[in-house]
mmCIF file of C-alpha atoms and ligand atoms in Angstrom:
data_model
loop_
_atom_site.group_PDB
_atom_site.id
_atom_site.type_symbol
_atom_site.label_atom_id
_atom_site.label_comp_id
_atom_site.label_asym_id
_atom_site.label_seq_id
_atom_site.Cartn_x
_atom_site.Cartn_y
_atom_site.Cartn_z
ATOM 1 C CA UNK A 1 -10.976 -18.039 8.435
ATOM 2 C CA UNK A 2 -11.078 -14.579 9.003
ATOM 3 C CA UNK A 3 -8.488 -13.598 6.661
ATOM 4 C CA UNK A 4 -10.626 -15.251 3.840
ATOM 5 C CA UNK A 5 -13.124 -12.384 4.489
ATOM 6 C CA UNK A 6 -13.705 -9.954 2.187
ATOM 7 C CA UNK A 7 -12.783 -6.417 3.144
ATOM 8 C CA UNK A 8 -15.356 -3.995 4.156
ATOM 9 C CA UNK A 9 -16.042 -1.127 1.480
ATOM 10 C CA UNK A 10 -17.067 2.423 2.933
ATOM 11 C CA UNK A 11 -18.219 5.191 0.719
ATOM 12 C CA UNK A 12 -17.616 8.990 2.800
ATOM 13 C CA UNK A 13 -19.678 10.919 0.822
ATOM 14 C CA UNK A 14 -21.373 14.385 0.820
ATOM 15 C CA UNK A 15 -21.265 16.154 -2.424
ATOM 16 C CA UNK A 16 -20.892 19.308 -0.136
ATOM 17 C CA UNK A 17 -17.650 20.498 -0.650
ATOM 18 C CA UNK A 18 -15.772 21.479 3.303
ATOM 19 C CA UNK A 19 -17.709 18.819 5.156
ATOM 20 C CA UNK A 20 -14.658 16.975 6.352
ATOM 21 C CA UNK A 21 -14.617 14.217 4.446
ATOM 22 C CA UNK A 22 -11.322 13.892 3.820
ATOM 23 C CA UNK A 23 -10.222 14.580 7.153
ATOM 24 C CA UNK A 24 -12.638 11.911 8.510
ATOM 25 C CA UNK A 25 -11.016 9.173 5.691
ATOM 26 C CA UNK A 26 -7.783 10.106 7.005
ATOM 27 C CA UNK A 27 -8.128 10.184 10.462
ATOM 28 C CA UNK A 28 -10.337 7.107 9.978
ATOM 29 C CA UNK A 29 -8.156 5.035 8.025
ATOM 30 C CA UNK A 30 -5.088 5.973 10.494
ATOM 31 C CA UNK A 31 -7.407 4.736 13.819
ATOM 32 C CA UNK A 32 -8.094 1.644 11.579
ATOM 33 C CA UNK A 33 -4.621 1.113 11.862
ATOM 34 C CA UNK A 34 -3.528 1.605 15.123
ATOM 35 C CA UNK A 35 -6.329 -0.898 16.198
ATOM 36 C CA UNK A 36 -4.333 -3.500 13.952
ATOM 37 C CA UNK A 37 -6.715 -3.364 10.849
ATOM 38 C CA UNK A 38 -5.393 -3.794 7.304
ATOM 39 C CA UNK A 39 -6.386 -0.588 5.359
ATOM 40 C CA UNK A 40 -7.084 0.880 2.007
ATOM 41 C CA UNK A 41 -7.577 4.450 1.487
ATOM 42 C CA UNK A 42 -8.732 5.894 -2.523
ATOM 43 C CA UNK A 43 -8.845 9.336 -2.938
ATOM 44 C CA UNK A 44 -11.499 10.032 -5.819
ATOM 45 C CA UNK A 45 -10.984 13.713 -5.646
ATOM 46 C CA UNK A 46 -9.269 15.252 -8.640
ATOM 47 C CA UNK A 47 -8.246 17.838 -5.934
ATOM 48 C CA UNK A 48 -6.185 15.144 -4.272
ATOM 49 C CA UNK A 49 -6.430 16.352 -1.115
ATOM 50 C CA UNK A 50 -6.240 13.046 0.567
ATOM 51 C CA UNK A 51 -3.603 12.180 -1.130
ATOM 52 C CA UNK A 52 -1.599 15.262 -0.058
ATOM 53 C CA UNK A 53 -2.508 15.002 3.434
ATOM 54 C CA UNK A 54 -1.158 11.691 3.622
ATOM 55 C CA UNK A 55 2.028 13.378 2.607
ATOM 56 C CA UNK A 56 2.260 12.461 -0.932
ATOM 57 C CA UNK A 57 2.289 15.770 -4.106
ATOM 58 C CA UNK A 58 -0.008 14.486 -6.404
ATOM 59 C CA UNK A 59 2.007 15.864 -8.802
ATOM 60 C CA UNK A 60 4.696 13.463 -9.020
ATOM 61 C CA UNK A 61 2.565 10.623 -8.602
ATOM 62 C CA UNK A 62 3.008 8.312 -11.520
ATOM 63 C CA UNK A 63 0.513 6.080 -11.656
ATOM 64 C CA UNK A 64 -2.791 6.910 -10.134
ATOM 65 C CA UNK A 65 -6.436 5.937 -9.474
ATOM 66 C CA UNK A 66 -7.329 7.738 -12.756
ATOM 67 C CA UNK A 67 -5.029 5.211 -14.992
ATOM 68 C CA UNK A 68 -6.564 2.272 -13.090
ATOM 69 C CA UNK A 69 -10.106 3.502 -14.175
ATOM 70 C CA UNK A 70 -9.572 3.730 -17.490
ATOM 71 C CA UNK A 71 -7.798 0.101 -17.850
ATOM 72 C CA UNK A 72 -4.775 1.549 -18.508
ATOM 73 C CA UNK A 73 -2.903 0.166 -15.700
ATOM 74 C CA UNK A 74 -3.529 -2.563 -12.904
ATOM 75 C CA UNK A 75 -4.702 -1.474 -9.188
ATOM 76 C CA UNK A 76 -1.640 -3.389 -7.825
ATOM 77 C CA UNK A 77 0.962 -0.833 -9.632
ATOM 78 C CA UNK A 78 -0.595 2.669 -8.425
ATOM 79 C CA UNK A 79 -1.162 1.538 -4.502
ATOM 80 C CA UNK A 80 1.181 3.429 -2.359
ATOM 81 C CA UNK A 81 2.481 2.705 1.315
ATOM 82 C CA UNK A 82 1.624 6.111 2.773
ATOM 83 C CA UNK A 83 2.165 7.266 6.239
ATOM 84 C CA UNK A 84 0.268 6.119 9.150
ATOM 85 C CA UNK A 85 0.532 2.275 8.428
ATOM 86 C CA UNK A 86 -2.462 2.491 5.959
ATOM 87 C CA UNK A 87 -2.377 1.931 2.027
ATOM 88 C CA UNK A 88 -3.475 4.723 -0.708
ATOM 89 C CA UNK A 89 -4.685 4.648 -4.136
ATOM 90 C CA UNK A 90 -3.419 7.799 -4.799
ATOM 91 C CA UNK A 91 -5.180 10.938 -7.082
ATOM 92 C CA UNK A 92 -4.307 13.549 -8.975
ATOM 93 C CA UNK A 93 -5.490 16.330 -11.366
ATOM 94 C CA UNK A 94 -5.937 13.901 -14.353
ATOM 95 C CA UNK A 95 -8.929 12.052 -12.598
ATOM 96 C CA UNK A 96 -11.126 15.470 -13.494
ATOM 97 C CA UNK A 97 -11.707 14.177 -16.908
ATOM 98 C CA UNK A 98 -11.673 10.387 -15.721
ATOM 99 C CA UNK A 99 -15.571 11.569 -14.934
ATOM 100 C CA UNK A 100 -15.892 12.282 -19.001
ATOM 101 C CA UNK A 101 -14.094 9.394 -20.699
ATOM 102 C CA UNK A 102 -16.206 7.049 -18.064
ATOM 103 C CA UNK A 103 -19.345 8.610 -19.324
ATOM 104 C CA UNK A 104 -19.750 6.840 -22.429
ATOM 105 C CA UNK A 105 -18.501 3.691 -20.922
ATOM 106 C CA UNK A 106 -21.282 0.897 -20.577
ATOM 107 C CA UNK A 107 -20.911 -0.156 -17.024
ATOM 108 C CA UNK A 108 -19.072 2.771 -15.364
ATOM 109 C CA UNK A 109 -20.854 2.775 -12.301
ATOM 110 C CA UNK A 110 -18.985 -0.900 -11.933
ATOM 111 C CA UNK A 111 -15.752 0.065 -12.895
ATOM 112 C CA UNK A 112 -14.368 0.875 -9.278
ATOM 113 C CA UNK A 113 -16.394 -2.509 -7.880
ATOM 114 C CA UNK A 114 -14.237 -4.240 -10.060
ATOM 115 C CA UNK A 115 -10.630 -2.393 -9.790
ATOM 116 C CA UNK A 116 -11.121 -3.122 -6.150
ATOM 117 C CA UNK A 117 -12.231 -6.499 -6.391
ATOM 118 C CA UNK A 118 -8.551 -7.362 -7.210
ATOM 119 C CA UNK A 119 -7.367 -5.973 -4.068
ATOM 120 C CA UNK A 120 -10.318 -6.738 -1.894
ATOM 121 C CA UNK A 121 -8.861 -10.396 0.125
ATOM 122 C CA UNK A 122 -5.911 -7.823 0.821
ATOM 123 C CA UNK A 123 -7.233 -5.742 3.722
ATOM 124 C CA UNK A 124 -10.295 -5.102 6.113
ATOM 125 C CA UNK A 125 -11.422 -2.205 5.325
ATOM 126 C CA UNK A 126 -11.057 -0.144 2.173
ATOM 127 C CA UNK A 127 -12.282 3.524 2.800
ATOM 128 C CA UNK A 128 -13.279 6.092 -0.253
ATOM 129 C CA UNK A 129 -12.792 9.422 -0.152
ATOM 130 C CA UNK A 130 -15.621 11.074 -2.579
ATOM 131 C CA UNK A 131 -15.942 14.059 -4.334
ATOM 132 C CA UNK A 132 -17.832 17.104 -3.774
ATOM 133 C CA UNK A 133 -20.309 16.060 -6.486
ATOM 134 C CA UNK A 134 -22.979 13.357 -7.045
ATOM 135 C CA UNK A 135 -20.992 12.451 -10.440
ATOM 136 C CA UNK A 136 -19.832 8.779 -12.130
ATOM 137 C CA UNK A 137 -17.569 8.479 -9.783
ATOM 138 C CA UNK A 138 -19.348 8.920 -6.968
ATOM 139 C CA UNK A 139 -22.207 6.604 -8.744
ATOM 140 C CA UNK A 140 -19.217 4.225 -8.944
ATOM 141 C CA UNK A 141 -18.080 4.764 -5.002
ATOM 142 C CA UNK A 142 -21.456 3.550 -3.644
ATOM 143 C CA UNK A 143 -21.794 0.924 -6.299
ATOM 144 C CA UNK A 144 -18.883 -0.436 -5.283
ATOM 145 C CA UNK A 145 -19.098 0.098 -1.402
ATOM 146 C CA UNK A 146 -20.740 -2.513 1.136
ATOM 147 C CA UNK A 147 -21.191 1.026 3.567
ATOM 148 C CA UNK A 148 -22.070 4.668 4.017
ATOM 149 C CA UNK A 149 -21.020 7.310 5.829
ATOM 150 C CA UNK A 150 -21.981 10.661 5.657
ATOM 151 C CA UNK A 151 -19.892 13.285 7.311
ATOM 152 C CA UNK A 152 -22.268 16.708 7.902
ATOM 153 C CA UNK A 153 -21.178 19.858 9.568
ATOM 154 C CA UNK A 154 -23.201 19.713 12.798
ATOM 155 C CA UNK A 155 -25.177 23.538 11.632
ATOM 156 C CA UNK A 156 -27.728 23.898 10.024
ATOM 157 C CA UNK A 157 -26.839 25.380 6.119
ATOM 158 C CA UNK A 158 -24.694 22.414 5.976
ATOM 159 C CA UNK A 159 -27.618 20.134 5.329
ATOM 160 C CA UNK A 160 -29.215 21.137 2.332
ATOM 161 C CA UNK A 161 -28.976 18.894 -0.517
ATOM 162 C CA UNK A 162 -28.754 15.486 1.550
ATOM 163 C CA UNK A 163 -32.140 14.725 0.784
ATOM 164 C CA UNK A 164 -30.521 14.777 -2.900
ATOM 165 C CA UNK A 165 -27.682 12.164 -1.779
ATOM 166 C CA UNK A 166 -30.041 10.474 0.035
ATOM 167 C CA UNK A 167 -32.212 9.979 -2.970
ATOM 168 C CA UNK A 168 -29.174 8.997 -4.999
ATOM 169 C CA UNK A 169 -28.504 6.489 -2.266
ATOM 170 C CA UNK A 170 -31.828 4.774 -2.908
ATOM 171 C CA UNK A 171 -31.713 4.687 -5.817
ATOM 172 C CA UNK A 172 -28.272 3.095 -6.364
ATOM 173 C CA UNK A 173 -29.565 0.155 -3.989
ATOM 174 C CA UNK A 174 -32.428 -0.173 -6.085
ATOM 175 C CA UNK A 175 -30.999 -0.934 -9.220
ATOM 176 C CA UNK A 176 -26.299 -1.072 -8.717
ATOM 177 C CA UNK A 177 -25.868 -2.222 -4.961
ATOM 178 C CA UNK A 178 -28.700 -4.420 -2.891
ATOM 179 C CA UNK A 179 -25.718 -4.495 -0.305
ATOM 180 C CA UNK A 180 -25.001 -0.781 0.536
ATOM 181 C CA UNK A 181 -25.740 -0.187 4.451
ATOM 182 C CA UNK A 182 -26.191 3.790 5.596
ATOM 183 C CA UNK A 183 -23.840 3.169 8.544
ATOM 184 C CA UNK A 184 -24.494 6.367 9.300
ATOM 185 C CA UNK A 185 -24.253 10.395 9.447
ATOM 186 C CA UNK A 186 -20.862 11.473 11.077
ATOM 187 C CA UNK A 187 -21.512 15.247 12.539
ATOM 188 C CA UNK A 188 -18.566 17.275 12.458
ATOM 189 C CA UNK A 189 -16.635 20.472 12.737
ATOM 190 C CA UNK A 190 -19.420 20.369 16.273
ATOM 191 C CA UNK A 191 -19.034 23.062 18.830
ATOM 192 C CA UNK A 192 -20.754 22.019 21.863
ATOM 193 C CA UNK A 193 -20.873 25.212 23.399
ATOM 194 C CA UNK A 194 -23.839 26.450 20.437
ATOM 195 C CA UNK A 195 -26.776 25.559 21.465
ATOM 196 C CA UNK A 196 -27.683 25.826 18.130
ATOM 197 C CA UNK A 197 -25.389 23.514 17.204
ATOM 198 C CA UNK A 198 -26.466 21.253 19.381
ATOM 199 C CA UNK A 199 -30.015 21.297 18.337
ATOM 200 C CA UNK A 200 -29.485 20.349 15.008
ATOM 201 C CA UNK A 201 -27.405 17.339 16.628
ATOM 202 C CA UNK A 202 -30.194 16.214 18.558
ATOM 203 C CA UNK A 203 -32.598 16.353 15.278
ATOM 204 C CA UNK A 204 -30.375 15.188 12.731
ATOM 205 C CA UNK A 205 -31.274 11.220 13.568
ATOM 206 C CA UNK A 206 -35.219 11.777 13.521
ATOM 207 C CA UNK A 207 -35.238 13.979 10.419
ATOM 208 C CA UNK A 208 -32.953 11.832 8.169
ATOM 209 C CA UNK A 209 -34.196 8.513 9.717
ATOM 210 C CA UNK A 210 -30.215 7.420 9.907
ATOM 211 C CA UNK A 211 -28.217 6.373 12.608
ATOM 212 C CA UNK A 212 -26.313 9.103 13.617
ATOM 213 C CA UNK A 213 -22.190 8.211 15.195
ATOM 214 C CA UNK A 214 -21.105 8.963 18.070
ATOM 215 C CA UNK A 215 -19.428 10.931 19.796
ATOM 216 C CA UNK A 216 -19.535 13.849 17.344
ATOM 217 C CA UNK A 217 -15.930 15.689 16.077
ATOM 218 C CA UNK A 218 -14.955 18.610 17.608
ATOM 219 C CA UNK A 219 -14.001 21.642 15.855
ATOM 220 C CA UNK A 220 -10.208 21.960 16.713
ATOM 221 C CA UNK A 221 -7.544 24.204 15.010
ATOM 222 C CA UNK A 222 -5.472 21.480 14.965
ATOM 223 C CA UNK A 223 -7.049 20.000 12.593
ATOM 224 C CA UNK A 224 -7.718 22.955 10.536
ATOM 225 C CA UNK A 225 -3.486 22.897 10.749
ATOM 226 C CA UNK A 226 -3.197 19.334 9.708
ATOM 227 C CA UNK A 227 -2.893 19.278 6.432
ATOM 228 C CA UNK A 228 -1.526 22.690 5.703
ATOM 229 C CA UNK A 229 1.581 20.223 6.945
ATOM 230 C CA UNK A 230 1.354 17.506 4.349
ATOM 231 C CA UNK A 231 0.669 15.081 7.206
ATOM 232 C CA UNK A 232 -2.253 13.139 7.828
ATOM 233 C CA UNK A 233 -4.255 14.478 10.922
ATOM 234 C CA UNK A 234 -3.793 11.511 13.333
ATOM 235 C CA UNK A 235 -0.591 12.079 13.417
ATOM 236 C CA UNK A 236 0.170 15.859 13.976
ATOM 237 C CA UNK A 237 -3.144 15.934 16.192
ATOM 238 C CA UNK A 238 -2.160 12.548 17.812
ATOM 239 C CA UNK A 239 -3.039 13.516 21.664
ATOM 240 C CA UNK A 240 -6.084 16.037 20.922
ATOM 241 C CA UNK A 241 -10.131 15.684 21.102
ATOM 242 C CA UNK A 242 -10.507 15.965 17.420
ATOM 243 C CA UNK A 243 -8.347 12.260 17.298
ATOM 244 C CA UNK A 244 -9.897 10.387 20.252
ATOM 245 C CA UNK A 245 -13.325 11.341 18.911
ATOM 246 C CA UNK A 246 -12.323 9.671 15.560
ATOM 247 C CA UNK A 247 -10.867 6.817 17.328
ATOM 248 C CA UNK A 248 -14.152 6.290 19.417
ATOM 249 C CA UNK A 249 -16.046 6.331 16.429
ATOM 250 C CA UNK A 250 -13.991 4.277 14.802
ATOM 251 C CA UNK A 251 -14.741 1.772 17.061
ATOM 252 C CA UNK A 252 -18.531 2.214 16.540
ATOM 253 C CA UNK A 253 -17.588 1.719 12.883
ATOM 254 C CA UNK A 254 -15.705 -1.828 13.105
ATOM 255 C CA UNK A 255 -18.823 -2.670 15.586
ATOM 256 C CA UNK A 256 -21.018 -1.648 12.117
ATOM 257 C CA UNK A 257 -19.657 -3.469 9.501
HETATM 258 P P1 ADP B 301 -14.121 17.812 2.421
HETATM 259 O O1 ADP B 301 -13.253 16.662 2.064
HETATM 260 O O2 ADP B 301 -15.520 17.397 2.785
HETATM 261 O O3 ADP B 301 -14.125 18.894 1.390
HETATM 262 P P2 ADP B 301 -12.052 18.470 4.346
HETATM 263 O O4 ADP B 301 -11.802 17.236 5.134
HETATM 264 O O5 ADP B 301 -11.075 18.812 3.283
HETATM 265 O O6 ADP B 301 -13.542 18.456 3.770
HETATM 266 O O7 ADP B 301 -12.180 19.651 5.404
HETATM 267 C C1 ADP B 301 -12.417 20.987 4.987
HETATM 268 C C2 ADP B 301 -11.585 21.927 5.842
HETATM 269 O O8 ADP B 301 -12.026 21.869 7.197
HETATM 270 C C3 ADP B 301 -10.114 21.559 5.875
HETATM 271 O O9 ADP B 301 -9.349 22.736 5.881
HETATM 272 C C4 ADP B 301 -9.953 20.804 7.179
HETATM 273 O O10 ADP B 301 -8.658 20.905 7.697
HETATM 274 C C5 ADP B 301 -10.960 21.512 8.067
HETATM 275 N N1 ADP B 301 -11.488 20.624 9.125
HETATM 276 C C6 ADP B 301 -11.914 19.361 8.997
HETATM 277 N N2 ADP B 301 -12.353 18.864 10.175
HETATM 278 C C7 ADP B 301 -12.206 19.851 11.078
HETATM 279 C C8 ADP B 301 -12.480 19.966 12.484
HETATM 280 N N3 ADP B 301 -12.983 18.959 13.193
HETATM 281 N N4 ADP B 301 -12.180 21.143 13.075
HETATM 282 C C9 ADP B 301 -11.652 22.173 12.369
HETATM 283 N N5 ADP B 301 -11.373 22.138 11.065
HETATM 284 C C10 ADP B 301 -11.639 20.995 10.403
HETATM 285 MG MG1 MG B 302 -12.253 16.233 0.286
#
């Protein structure tokens, strides 16, 4: 029976650019993995940056998510095995005027819901790596998406405009998606050793009125490495605190959804 199950949808989104969102999809989507789940990641960055961490150029990339959009090829022909035992719908440069050609579509906040619905009975969790903007396509992510995660740098100058997403957020379960859950906000880049840092940790949860994961992710320079390498950040930082903090919130995640 549990195969029949539809696969969870989660939306990491900030439309602050340098909040590790990528790096959390990655390292994410490669703990997912290890602990035996089936796994989608879509990079909806025109930057691609997911998709070149995963050790993929963009630029020879064929067919992409941006094709799929625009009906002008199927889901099934631009997924890629990429490293790490996961799946990727991969980006690339094109996808920047994806966000155009969708605007005078009727429906384009659906048109991701319904790419993915295709692929949807083929893994457990499908995880989308969003833009640094609160554009269609980021619409589309959390109209398509059954979760939320927000990753936030754990200081303070980090945090404005979330009251913006946040307001987005409503709004999209309002009148696109009665199912999108906050799962919650992911601090990261944290240094423990600020105490300023720390006290916007311990009043991020009251002032958002979110859940907020645990444990928070450490700044390391290993992961500032990672993808410099063209490989994704589990791998390269396999043994440090940066990856066992993603794999302990991973399993908070799987507990979520
Ligand atoms: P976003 O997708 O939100 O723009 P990225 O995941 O690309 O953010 O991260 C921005 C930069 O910060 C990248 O160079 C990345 O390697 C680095 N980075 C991400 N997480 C950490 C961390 N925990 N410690 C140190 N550097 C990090
Ligand atoms: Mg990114």
């Amino acid at each position: 029976m549990a195969r029949a199950k539809k696969s969870a949808i989660i939306a990491v989104a900030n439309q602050k650019g340098g909040v590790a969102k990528t790096t959390s999809v990655a390292s994410i989507g490669a703990a997912m993995a290890e602990a035996g789940k089936r796994v989608l990641l879509v990079d909806l960055d025109p930057q691609a940056s997911l998709t070149f961490s995963l050790g993929i150029d963009p630029d020879v990339v064929e067919v992409s998510i941006h094709e799929v959009l625009l009906g002008q090829a199927e889901v099934t022909e631009a997924i890629l095995e990429a490293s790490e035992g996961v799946d990727l719908l991969p980006s690339t440069i094109d996808l920047a005027s994806a966000e155009a050609q969708l605007l005078t579509r009727p429906g384009r906040e659906f048109v991701l819901q319904s790419v993915l619905e295709e692929v949807r009975s083929d893994y457990d969790v499908i995880l989308l790596d969003c833009s640094p903007s609160l554009g269609v396509l980021t619409l589309a992510a959390l109209t398509a998406a059954t979760g939320l995660i927000i990753p936030m740098q754990a200081e303070m100058l980090s945090h404005r405009g979330v009251g913006q997403l946040l307001d987005t957020v409503r709004d999209v379960k309002k009148l696109l998606n009665k199912k999108l859950k906050t799962i919650g906000i992911l601090p990261t880049m944290y240094d423990g050793r600020s105490n300023h840092a720390r006290e916007v940790l311990d009043d991020l949860g009251g002032r958002y009125k979110l859940p907020v994961l645990s444990p928070p992710i450490p700044r390391t320079v290993r992961f500032a490495e990672a993808p410099a390498a063209g490989r994704s950040i589990l791998d390269t930082a396999r043994s440090s605190k940066g990856a066992s903090a993603y794999r302990e919130v991973t399993e908070r995640i799987l507990e979520a959804i």
